[in-house]
Short mmCIF file of C-alpha atoms in Angstrom, two decimals:
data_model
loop_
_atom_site.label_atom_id
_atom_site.label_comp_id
_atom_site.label_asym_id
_atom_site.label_seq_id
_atom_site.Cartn_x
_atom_site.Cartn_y
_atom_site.Cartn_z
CA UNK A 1 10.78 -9.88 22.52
CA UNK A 2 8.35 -11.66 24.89
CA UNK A 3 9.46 -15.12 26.61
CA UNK A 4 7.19 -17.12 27.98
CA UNK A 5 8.68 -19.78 31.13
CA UNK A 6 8.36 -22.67 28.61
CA UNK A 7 10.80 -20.96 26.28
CA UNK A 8 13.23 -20.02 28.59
CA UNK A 9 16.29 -22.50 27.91
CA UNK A 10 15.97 -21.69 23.64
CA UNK A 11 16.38 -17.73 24.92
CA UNK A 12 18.60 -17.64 27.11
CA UNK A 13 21.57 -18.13 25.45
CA UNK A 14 20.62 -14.80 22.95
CA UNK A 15 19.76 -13.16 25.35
CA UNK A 16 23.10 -13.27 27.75
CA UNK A 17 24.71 -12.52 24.23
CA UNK A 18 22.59 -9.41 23.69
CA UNK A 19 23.62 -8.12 27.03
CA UNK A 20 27.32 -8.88 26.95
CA UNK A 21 27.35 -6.66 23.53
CA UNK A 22 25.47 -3.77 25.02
CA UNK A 23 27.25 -3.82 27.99
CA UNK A 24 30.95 -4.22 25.91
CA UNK A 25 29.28 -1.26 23.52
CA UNK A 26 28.58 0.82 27.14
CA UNK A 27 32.19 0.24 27.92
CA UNK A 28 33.61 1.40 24.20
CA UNK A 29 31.59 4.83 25.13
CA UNK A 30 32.83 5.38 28.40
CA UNK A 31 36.33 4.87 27.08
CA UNK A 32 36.51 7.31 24.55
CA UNK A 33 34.56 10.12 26.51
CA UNK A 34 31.42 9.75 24.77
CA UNK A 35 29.16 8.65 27.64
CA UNK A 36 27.72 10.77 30.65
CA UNK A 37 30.68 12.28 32.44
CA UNK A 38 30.55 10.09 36.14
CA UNK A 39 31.08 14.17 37.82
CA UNK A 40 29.72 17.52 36.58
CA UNK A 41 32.28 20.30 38.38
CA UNK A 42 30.57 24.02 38.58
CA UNK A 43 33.31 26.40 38.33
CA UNK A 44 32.93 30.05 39.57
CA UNK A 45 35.45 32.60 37.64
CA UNK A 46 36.29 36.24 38.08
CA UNK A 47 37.46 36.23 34.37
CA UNK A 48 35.85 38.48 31.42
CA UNK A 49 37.32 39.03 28.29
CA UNK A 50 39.27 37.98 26.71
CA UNK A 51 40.41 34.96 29.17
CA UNK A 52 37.05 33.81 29.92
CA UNK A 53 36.44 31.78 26.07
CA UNK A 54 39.90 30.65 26.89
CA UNK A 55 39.16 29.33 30.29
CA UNK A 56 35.83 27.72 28.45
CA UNK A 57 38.00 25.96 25.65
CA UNK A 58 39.92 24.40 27.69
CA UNK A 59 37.34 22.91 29.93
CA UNK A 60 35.90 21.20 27.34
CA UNK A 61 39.39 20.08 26.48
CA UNK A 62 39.29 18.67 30.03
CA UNK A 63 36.47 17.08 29.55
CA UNK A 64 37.03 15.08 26.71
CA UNK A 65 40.29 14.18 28.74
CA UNK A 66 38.81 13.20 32.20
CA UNK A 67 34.54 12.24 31.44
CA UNK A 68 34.10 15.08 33.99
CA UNK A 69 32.53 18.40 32.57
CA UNK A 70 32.56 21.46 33.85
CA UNK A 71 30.36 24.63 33.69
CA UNK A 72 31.79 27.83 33.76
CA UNK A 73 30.10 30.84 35.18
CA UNK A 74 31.39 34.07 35.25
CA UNK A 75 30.78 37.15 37.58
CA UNK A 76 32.69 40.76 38.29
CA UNK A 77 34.96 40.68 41.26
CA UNK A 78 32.10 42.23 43.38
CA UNK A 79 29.32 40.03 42.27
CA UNK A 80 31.33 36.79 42.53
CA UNK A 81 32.18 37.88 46.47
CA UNK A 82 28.09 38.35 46.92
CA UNK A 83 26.73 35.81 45.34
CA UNK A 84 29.45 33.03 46.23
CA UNK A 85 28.69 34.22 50.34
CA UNK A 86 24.78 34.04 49.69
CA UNK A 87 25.26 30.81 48.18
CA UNK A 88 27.43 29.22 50.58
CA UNK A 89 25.58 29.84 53.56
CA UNK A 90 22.50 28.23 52.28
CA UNK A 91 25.02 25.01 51.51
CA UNK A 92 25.43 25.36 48.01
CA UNK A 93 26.99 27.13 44.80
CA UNK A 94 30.25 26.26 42.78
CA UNK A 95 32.58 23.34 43.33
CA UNK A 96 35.70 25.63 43.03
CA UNK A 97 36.83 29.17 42.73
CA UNK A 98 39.14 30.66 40.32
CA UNK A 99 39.12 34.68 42.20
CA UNK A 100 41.66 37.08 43.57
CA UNK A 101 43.33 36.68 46.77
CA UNK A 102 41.67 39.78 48.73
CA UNK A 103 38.04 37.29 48.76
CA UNK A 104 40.56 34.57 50.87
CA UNK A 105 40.09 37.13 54.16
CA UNK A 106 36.38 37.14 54.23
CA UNK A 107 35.33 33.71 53.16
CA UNK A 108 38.03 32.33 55.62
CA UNK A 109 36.84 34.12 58.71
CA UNK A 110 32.75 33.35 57.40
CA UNK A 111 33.79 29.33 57.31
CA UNK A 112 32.98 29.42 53.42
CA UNK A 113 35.98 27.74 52.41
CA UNK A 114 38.71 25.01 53.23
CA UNK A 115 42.36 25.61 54.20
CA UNK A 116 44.49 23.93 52.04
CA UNK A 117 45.45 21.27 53.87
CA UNK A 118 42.16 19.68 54.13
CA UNK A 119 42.35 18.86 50.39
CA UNK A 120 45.59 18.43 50.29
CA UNK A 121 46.46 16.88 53.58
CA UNK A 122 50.81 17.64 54.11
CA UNK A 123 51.13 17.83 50.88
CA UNK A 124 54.51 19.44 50.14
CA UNK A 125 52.42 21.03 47.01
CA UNK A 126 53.14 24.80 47.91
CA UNK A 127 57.04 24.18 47.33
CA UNK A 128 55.87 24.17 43.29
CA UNK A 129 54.98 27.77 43.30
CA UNK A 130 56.45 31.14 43.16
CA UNK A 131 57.19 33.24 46.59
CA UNK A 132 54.75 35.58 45.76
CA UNK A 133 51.87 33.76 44.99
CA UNK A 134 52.49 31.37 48.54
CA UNK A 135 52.70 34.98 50.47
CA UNK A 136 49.47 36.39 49.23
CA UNK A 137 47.27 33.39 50.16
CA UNK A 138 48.11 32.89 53.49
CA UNK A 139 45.47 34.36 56.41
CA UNK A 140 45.80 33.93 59.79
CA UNK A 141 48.95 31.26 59.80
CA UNK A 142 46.81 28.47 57.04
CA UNK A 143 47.14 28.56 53.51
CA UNK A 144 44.06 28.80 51.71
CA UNK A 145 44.51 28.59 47.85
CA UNK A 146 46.50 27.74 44.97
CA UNK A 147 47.82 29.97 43.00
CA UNK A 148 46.82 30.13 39.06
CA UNK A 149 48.85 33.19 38.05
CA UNK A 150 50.94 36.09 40.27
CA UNK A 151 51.02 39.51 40.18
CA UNK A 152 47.71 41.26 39.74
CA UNK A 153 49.85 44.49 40.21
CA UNK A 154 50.02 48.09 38.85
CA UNK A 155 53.23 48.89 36.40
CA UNK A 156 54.23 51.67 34.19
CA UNK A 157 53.50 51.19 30.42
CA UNK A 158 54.48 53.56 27.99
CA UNK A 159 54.07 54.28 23.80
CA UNK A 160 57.55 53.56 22.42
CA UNK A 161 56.30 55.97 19.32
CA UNK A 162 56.88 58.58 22.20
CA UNK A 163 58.34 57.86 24.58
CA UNK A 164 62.32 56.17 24.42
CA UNK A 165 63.57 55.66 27.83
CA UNK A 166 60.45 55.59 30.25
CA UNK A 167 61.30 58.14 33.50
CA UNK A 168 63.09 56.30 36.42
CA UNK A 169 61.98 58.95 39.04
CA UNK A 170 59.35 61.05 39.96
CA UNK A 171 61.14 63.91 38.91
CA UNK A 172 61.47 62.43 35.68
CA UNK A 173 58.55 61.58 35.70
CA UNK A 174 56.99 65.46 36.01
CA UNK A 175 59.07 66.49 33.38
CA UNK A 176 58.70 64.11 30.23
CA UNK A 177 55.04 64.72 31.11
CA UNK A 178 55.00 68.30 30.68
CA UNK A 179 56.86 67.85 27.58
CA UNK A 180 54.66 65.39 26.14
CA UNK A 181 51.20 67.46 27.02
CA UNK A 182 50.34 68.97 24.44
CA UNK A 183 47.69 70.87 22.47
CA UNK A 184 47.56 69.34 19.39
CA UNK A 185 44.93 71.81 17.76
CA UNK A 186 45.34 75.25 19.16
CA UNK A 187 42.26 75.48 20.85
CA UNK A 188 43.70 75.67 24.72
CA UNK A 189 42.77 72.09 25.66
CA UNK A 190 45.69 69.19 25.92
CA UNK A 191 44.83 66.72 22.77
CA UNK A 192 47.64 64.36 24.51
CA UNK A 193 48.87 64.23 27.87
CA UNK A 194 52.18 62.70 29.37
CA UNK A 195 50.12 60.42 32.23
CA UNK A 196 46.70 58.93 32.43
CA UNK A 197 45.37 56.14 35.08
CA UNK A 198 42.09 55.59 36.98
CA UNK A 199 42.45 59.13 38.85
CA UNK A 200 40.13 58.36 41.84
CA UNK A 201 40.50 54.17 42.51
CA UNK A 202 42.48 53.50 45.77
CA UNK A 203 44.18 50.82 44.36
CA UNK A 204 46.08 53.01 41.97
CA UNK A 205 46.94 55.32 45.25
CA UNK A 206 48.36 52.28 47.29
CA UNK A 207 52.18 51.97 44.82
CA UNK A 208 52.27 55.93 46.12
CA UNK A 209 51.91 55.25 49.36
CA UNK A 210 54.38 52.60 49.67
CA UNK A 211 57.00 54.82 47.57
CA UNK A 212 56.28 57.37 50.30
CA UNK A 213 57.08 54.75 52.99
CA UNK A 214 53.15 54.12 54.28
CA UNK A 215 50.70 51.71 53.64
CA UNK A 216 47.20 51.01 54.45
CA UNK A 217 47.52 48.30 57.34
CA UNK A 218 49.47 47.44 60.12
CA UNK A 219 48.65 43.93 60.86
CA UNK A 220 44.84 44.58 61.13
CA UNK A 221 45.24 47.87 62.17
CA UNK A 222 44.88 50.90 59.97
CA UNK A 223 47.46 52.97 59.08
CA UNK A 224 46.30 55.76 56.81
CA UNK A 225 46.24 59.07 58.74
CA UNK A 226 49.72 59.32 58.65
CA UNK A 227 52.27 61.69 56.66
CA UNK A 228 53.36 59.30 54.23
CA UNK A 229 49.64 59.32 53.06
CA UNK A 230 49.63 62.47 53.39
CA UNK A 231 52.44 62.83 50.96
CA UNK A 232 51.27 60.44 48.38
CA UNK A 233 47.75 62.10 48.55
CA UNK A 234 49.29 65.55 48.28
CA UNK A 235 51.60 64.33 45.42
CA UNK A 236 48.76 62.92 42.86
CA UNK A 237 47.17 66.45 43.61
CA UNK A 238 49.92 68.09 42.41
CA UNK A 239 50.35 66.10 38.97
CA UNK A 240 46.91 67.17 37.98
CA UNK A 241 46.11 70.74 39.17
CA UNK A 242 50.05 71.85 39.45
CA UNK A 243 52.31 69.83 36.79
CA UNK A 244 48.89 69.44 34.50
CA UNK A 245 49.82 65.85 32.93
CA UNK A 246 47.34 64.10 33.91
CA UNK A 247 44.24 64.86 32.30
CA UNK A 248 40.94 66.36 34.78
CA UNK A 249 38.69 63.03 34.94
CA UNK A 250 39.69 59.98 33.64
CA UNK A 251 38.16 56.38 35.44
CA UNK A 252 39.50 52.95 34.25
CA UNK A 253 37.66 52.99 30.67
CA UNK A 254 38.69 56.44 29.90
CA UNK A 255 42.46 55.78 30.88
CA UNK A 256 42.81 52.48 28.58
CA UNK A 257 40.95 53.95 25.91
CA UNK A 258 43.50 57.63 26.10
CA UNK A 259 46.64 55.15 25.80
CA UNK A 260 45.00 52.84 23.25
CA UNK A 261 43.83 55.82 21.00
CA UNK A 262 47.37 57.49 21.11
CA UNK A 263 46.47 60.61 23.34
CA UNK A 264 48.12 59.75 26.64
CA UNK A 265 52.45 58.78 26.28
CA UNK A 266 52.16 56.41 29.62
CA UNK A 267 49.73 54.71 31.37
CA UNK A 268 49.32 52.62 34.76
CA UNK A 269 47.60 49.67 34.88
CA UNK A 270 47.79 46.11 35.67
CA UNK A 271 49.11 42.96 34.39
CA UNK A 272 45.84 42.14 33.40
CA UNK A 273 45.59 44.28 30.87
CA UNK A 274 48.78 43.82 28.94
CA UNK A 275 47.20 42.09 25.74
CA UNK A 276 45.52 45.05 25.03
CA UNK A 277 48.31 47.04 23.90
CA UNK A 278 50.48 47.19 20.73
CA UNK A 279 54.01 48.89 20.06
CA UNK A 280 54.09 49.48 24.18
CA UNK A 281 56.60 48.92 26.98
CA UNK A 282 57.02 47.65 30.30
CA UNK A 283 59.04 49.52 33.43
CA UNK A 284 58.16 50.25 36.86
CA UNK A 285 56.37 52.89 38.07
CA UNK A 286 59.52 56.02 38.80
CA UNK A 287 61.57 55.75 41.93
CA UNK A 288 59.83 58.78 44.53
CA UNK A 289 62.40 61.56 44.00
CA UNK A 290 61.21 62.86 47.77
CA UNK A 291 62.64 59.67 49.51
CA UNK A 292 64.61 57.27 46.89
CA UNK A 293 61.79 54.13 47.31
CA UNK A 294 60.36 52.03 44.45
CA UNK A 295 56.22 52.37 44.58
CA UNK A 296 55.29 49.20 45.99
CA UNK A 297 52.07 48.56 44.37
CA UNK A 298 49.48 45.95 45.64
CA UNK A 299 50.46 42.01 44.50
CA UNK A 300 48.16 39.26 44.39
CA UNK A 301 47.32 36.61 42.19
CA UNK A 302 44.49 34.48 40.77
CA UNK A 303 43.60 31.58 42.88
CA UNK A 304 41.99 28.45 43.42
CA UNK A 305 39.42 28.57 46.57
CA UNK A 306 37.54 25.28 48.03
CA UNK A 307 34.15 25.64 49.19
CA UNK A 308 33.68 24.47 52.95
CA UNK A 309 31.06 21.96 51.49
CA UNK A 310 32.56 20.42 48.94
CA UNK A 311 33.11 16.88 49.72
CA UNK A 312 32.65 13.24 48.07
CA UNK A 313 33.71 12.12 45.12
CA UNK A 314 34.10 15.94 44.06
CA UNK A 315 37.19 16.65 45.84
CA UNK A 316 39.31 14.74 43.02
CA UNK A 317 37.25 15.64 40.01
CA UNK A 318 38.18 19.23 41.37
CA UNK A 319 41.70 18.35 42.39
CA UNK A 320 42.17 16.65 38.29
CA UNK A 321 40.88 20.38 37.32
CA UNK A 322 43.38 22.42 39.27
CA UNK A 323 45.77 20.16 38.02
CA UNK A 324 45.04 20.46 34.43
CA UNK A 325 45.45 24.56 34.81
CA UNK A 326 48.75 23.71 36.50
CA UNK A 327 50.15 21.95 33.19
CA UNK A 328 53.02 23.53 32.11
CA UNK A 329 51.85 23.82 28.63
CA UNK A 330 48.69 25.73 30.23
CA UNK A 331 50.54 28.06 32.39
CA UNK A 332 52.60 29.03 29.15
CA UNK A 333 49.83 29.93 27.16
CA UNK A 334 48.46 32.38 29.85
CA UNK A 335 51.64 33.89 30.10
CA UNK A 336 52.58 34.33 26.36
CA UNK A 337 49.13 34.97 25.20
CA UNK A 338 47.25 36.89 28.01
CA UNK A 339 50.96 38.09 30.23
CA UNK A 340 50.37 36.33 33.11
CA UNK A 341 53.07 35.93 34.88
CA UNK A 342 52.96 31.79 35.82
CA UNK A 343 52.91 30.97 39.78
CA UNK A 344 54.59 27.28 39.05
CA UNK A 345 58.52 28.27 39.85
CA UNK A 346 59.35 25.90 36.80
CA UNK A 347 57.64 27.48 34.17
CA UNK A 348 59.36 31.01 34.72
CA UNK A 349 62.24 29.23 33.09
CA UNK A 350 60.45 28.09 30.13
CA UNK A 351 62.21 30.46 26.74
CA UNK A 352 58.92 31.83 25.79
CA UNK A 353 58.49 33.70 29.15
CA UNK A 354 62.35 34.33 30.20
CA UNK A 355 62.80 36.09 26.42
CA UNK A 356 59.61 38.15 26.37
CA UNK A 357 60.73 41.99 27.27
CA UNK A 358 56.89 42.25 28.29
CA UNK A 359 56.64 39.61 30.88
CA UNK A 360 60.06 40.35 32.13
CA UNK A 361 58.87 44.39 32.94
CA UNK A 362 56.21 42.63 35.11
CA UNK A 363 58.05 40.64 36.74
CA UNK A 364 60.83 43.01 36.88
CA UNK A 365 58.00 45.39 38.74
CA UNK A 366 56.47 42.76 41.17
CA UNK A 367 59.33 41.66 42.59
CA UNK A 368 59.21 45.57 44.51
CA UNK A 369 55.36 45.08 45.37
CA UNK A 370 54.37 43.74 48.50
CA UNK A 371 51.63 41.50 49.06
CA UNK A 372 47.87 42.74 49.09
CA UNK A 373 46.39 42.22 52.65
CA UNK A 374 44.06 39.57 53.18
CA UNK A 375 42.54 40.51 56.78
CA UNK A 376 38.89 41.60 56.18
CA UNK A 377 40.21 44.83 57.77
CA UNK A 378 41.51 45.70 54.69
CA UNK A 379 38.05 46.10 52.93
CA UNK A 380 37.05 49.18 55.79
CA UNK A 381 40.71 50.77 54.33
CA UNK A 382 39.40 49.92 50.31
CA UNK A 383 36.08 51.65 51.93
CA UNK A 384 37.40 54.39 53.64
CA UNK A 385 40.03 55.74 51.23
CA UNK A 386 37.74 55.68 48.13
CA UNK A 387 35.57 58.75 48.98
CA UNK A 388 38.57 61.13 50.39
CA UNK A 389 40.47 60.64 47.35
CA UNK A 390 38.04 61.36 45.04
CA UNK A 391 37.50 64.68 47.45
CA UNK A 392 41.57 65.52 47.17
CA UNK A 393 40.84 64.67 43.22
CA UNK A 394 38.38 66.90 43.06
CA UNK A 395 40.17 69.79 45.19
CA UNK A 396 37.85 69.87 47.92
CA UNK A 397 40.22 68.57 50.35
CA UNK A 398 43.18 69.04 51.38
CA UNK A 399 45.56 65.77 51.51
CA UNK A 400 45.89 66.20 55.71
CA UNK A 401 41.94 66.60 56.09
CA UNK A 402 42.01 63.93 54.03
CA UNK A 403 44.34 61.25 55.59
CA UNK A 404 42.72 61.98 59.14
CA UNK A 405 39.38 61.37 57.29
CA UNK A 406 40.95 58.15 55.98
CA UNK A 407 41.81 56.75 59.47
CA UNK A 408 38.78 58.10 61.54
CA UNK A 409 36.10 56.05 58.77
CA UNK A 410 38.55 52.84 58.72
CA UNK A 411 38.82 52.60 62.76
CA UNK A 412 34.98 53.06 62.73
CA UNK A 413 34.31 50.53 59.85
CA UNK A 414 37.04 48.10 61.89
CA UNK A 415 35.09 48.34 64.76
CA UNK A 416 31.62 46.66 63.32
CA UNK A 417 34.08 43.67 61.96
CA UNK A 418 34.66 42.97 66.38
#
């Protein structure tokens, strides 16, 4: 439509009309979600299957919700630690952080992320979560994240089509296993065996090493040569080459796959892995015989971390997003469908999670874990335990060469970090 100055006063009354319907037509859109979302939120994950298409649904259901999409991008444990430190130091990458609580330590001390109460100011907002999941965040007096789910931790799961009562001590332990190795088809070679877990991961050695009163850090300082570890080392020795009921390799894919497939009676492995399973339960790892102590193994949690950078207009589109995961209806869902354990305090009294026998044997086992270590010390202990135990695995060490050989490579490692 042209208009020329003459014909000004006969179009300007359409015209002001035409407008005020566009603009009242822009204003229907925005409303009901159909317009450009006013933020875009880039969220890094540590999730895979089958959590991950979950985590994706319900963005979109947030976005519909709020106007303010979100892209998901997901990376292993490792990669997201990499990538999220190359990426910050150059000033950019993800808007938030949904990672485990052993990545607080080392993006704290780099400057990569905010302590909580930047975002949150004195916020009393800790007080909503579980004692666990406020313990593991914490680094150097600050809190750091908040907590999406607890636990993270190692428990005992065992096939109820063999196995009744699970063992409730070591000894116990040793001696339903023997029972239920077994050669299935006469040729010499177990077909089934009573244990199975990732044989040479550290992780799986730290429960031990609390149940034989040790564990991997004093503060900051390494405490691995020492004859608790000793014990523990010499103790996971002994259920493969002596007691024989663990079978001779087995990594994380092999484990899961034995118990799945029927040919191991119990397994260790963490919470996250509980929707795998069918006709299984839930107990803690045995009581040590030796000394009368629960196996404390490592407990974490999922959490929300805040990128130094993030600033503007961002910090409450990415406040509305950790508050939509926070939803009680949310937190139920991961529990009940994927058995993690909720860190809001309220929800663990919700029927669906106090009357499941599964999510009860979780928490029934984290409640004698201890928190993972967030110091970046702890990654020269991860580093320096790895290699020895795979020696002691292999039977090329003995568990004392081993534990001094522990200490000696953390204390060097530890030393580079100052």
């Amino acid at each position: 439509m042209r208009i020329i100055s003459g014909d000004w006063e006969r179009w300007e009354g359409p015209v002001f009309r035409y407008l005020a319907v566009i603009s009242a037509c822009l204003a229907v859109l925005v409303a009901s979600g159909l317009a450009v979302a006013a933020e875009t939120i880039t969220l890094w994950t540590k999730e895979a299957e089958p959590i991950l298409p979950e985590i994706e649904r319900l963005a979109q259901e947030f976005a519909k919700q709020t106007g303010i999409e979100v892209k998901v991008v997901s990376y292993g444990v490792e990669d997201l630690r990499q990538n999220f430190q190359a990426a910050a130091l150059a000033g950019s990458g993800p808007d938030l952080l949904w990672t485990v609580n052993d990545h607080i330590g080392v993006f704290a001390v780099a400057g990569l992320i905010k302590p909580l109460e930047s975002v949150y100011g004195n916020s009393d907002i800790l007080k909503r979560f579980v004692k666990p999941g406020i313990d593991a965040q914490v680094f150097e007096g600050q809190n750091w994240g908040i907590p999406i789910s607890v636990g993270n931790h190692l428990m005992l799961l065992y096939n109820k089509s063999l196995v009744s009562r699970p063992p409730q001590t070591t000894d116990e332990l040793i001696e339903m296993g023997k029972a239920l190795t077994k050669d299935l088809n006469g040729d010499g070679v177990p077909d089934q065996y009573g244990l199975v877990y990732n044989l040479n991961e550290p992780f799986w050695l730290a429960p031990w090493l609390g149940g034989f009163g040790g564990w991997p850090l004093d503060g900051n300082k390494p405490t691995l040569g020492t004859k608790a570890m000793e014990q523990a080392l010499q103790f996971l020795a002994d259920l493969k080459f002596k007691h024989k009921i663990v079978p001779p390799e087995a990594d994380y894919n092999t484990a899961d796959a034995m118990f799945k497939e029927g040919k191991a009676a119990m397994l260790i492995n963490g919470d996250w892995s509980l929707g795998g399973y069918e006709n299984f339960g839930v107990a803690r790892i045995p009581r040590v015989t030796a000394t009368g102590l629960w196996p404390s193994p490592m407990t974490s949690g999922v959490y929300f971390l805040f990128p130094e950078y993030l600033s503007g207009r961002k910090v409450d589109a990415v406040k509305r997003l950790v508050e939509f995961f926070l939803a009680e209806d949310v937190q139920v869902l991961f529990a009940t469908k994927y058995q993690r354990l909720p860190s809001v305090s309220a929800v663990l009294s919700d029927p669906a999670i106090a009357n499941d026998p599964i999510l009860k044997g979780s928490s029934d086992q984290m409640v004698v874990g201890r928190p993972m270590p967030t110091v970046p010390e702890m990654r020269c202990a991860w580093d320096a335990m790895r290699p020895n135990l795979e020696a002691v695995m292999a039977g090329q060490m003995t568990a004392a060469d081993a534990a001094r050989a522990m200490q000696a490579a953390a204390e060097q490692c530890i030393a580079t970090l100052e």
